[in-house]
Short mmCIF file of N, CA, C and O in Angstrom, two decimals:
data_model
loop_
_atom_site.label_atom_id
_atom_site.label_comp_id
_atom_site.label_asym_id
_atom_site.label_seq_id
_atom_site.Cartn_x
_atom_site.Cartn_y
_atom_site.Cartn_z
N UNK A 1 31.23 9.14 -15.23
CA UNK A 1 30.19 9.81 -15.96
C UNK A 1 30.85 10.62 -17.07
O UNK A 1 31.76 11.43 -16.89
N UNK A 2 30.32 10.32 -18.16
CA UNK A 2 30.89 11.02 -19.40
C UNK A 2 30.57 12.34 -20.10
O UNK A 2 29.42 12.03 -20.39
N UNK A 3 30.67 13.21 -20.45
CA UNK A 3 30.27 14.52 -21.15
C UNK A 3 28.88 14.17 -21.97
O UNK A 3 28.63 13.07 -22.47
N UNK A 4 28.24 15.03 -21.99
CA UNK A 4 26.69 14.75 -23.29
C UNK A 4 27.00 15.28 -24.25
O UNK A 4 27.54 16.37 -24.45
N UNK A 5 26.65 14.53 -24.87
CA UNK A 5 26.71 14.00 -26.54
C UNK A 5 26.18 15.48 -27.22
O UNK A 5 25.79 16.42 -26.53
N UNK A 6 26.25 15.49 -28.47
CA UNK A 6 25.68 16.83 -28.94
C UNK A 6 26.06 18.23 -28.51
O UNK A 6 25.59 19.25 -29.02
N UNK A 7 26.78 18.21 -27.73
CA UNK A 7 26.76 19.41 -26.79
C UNK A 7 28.53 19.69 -26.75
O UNK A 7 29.39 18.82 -26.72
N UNK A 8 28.78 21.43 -26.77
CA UNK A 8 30.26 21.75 -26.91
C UNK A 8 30.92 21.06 -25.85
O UNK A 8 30.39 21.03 -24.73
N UNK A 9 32.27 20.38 -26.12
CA UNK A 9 32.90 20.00 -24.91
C UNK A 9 34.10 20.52 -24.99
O UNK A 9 34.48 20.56 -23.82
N UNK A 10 34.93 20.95 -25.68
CA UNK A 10 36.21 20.89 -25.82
C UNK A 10 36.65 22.19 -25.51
O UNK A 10 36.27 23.00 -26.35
N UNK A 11 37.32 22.66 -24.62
CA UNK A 11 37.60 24.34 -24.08
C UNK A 11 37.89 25.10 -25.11
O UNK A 11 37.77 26.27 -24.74
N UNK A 12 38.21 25.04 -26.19
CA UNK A 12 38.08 25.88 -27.52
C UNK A 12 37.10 26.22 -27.80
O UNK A 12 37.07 27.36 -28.26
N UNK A 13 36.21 25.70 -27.74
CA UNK A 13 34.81 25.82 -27.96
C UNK A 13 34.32 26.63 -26.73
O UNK A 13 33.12 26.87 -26.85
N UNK A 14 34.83 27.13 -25.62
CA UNK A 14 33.64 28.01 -24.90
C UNK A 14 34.64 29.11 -24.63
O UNK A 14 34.42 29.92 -23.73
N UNK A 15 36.07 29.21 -25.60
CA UNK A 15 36.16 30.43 -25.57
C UNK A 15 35.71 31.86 -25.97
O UNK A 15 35.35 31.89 -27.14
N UNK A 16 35.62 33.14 -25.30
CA UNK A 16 35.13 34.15 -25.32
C UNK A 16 33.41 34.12 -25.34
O UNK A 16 32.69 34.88 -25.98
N UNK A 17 33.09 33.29 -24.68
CA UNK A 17 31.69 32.61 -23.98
C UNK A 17 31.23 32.72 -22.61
O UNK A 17 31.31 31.82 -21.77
N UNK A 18 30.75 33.85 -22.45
CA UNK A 18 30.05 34.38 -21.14
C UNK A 18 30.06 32.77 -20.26
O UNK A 18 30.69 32.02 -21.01
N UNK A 19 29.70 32.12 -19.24
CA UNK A 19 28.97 31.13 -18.82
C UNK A 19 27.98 31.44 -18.79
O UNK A 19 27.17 30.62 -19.21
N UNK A 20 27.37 32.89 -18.25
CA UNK A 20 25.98 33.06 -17.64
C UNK A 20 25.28 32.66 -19.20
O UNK A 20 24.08 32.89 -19.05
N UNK A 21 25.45 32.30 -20.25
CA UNK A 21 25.32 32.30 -21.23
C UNK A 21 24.81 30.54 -21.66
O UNK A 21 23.95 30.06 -22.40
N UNK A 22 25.72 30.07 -20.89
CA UNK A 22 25.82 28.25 -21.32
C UNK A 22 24.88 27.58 -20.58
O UNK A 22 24.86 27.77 -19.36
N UNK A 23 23.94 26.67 -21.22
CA UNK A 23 23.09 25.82 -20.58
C UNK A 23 23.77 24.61 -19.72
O UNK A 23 24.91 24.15 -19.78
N UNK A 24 22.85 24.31 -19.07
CA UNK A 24 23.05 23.42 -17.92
C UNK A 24 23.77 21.83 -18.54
O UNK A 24 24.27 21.05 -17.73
N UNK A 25 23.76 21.53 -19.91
CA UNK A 25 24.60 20.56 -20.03
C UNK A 25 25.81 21.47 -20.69
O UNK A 25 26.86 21.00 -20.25
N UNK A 26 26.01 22.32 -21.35
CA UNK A 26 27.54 22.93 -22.01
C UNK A 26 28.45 23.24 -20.78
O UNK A 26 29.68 23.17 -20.77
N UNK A 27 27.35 23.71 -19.34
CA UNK A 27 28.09 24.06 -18.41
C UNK A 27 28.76 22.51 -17.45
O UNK A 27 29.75 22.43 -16.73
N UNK A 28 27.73 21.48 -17.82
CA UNK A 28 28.87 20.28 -17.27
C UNK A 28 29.76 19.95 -18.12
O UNK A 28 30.74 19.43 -17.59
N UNK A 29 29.82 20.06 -19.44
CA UNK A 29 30.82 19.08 -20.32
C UNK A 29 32.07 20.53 -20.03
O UNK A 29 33.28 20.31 -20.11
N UNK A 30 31.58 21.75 -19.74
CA UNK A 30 33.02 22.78 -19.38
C UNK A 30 33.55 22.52 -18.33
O UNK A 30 34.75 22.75 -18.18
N UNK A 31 32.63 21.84 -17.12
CA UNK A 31 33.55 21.31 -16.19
C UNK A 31 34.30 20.17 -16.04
O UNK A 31 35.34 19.97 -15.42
N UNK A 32 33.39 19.23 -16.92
CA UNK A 32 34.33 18.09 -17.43
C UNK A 32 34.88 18.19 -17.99
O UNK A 32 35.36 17.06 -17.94
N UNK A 33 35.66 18.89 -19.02
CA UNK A 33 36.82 19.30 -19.77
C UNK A 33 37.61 19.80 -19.08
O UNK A 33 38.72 19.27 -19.12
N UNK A 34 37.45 20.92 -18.23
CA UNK A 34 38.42 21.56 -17.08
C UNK A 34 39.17 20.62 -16.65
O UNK A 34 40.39 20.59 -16.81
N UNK A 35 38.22 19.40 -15.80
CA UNK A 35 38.75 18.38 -14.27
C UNK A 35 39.18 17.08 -15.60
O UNK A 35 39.25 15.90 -15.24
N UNK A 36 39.35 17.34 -16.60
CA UNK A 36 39.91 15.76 -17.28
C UNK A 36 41.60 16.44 -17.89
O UNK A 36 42.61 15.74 -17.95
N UNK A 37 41.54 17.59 -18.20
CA UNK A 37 43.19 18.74 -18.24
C UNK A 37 43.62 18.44 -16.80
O UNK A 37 44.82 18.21 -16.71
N UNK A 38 43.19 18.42 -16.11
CA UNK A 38 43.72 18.51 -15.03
C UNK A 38 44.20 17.45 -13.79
O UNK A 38 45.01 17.45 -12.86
N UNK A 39 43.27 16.63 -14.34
CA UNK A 39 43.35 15.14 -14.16
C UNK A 39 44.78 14.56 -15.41
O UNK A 39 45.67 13.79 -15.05
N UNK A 40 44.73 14.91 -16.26
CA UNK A 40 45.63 14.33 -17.70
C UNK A 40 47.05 14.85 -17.45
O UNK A 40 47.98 14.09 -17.69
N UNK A 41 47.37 16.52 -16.82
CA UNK A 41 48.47 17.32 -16.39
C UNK A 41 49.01 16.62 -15.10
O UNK A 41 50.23 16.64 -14.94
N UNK A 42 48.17 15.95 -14.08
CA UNK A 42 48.42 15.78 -12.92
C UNK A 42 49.03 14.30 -13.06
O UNK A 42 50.05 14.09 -12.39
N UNK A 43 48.66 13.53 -13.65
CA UNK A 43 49.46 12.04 -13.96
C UNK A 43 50.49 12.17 -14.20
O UNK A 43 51.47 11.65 -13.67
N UNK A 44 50.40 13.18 -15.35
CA UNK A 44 51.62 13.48 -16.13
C UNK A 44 52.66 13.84 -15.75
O UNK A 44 53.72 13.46 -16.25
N UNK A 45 52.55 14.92 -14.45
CA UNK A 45 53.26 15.12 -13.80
C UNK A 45 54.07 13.99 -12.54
O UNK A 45 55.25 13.81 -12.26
N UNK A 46 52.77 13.37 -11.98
CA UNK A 46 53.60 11.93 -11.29
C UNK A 46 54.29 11.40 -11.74
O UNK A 46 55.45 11.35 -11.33
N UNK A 47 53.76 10.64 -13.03
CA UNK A 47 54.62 9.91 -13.76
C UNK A 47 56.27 10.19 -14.09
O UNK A 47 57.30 9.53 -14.24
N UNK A 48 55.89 11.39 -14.10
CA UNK A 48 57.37 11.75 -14.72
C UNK A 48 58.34 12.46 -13.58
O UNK A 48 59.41 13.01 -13.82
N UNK A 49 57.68 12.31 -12.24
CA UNK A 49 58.28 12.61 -10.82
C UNK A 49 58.87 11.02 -10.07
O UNK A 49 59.87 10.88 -9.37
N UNK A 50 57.73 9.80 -10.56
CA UNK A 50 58.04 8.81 -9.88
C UNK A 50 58.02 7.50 -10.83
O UNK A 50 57.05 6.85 -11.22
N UNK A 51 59.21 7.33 -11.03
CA UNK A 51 59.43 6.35 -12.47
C UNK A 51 59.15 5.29 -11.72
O UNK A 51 59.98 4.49 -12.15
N UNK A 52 58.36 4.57 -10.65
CA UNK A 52 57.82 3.13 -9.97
C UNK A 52 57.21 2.91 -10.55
O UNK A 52 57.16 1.69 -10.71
N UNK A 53 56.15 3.73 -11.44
CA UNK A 53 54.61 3.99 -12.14
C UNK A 53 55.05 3.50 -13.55
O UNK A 53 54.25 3.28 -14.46
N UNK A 54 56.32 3.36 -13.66
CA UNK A 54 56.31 2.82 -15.11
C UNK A 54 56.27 1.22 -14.84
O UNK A 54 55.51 0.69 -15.66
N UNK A 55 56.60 0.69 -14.33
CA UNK A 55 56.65 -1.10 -14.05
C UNK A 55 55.50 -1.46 -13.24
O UNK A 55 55.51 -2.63 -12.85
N UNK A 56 54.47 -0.72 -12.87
CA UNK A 56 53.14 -0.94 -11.93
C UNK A 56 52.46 -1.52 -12.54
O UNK A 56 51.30 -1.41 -12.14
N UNK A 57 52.65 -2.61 -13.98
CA UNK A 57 51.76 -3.13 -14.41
C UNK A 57 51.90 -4.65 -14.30
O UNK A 57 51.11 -5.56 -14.56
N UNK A 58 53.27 -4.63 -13.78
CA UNK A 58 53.76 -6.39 -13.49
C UNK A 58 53.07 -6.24 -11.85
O UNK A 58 53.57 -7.11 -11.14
N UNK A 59 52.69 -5.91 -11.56
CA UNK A 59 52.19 -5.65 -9.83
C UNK A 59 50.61 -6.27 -10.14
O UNK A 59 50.01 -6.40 -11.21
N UNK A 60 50.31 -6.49 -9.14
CA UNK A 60 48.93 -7.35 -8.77
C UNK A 60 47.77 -6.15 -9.00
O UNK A 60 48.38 -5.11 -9.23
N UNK A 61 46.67 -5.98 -9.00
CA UNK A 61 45.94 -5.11 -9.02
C UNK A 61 45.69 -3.69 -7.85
O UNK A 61 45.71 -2.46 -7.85
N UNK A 62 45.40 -4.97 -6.82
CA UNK A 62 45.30 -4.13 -5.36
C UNK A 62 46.76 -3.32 -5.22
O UNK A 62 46.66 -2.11 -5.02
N UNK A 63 48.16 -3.89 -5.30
CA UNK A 63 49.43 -3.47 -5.13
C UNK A 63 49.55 -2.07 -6.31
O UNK A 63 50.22 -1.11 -5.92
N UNK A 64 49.08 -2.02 -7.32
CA UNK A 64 49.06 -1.24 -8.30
C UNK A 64 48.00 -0.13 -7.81
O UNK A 64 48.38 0.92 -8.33
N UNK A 65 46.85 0.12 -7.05
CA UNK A 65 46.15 1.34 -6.83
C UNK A 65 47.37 1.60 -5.44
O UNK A 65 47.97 2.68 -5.52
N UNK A 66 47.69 0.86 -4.44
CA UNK A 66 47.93 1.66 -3.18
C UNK A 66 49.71 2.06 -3.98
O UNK A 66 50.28 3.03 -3.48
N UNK A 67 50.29 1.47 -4.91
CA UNK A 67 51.41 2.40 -5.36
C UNK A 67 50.90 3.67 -5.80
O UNK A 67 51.31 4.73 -5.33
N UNK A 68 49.69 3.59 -7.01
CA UNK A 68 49.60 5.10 -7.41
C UNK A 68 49.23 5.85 -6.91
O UNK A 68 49.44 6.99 -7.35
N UNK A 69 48.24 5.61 -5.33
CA UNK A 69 47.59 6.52 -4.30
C UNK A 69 49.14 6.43 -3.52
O UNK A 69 49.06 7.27 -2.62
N UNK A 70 50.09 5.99 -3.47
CA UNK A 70 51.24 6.63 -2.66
C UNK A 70 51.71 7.53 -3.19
O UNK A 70 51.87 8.61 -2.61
N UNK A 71 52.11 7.29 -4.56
CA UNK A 71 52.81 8.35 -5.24
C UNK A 71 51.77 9.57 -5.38
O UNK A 71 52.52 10.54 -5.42
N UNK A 72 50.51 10.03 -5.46
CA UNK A 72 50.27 11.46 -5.56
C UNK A 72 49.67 12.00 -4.00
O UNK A 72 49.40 13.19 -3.81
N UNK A 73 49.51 10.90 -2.88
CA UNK A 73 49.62 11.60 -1.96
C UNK A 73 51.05 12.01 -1.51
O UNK A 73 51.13 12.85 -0.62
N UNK A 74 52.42 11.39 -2.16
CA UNK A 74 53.52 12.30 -1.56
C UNK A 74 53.81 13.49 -2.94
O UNK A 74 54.39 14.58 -2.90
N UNK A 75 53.32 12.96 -3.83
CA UNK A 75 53.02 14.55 -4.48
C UNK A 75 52.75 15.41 -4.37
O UNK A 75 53.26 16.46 -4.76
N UNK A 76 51.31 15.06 -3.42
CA UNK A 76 50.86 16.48 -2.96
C UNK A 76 51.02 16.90 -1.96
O UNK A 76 50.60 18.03 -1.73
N UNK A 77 51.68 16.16 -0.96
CA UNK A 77 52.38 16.48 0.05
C UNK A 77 53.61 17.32 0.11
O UNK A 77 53.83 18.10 1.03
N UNK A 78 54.73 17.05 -1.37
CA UNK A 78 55.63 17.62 -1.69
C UNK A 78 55.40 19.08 -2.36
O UNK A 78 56.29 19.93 -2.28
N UNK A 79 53.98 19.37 -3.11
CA UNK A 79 53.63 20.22 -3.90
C UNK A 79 53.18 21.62 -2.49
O UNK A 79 53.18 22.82 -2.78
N UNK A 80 52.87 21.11 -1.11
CA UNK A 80 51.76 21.82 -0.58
C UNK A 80 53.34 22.61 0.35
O UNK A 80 53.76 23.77 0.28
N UNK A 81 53.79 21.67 1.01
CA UNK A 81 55.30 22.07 1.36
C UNK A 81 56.20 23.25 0.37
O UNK A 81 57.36 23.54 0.67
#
């Protein structure tokens, strides 16, 4: 599901911006901006923890999700430790 159209999305845009302030779509595209930084930081960070993720594209499809669900569940296994 994608951000709505017309409407501020970009966290620059709701700085020094009350929320109690933001309507019910500015307040999803702020949470979708939040969880897509954070989603974008968090790859970023695998990637550059588990260099397997760079050649995961010669891999079959199915073999290519259970590598990248290995690598950030021992991410976050390593992160929580």
């Amino acid at each position: 599901m994608g951000p709505f159209k017309n409407t501020r999305y970009h966290l620059d845009d709701f700085r020094d911006v009350p929320v109690e302030n933001l309507s019910r779509l500015e307040k999803f595209n702020l949470t979708h901006s939040r969880l897509r930084n954070v989603f974008e930081q968090t790859f970023g960070i695998v990637k550059a923890r588990w260099h397997i993720l760079d050649g995961v594209s010669y891999c079959h499809r199915e073999k290519q999700k259970m590598i990248i669900m290995s690598c950030f569940a021992m991410h976050n296994y390593l992160y929580i430790r």
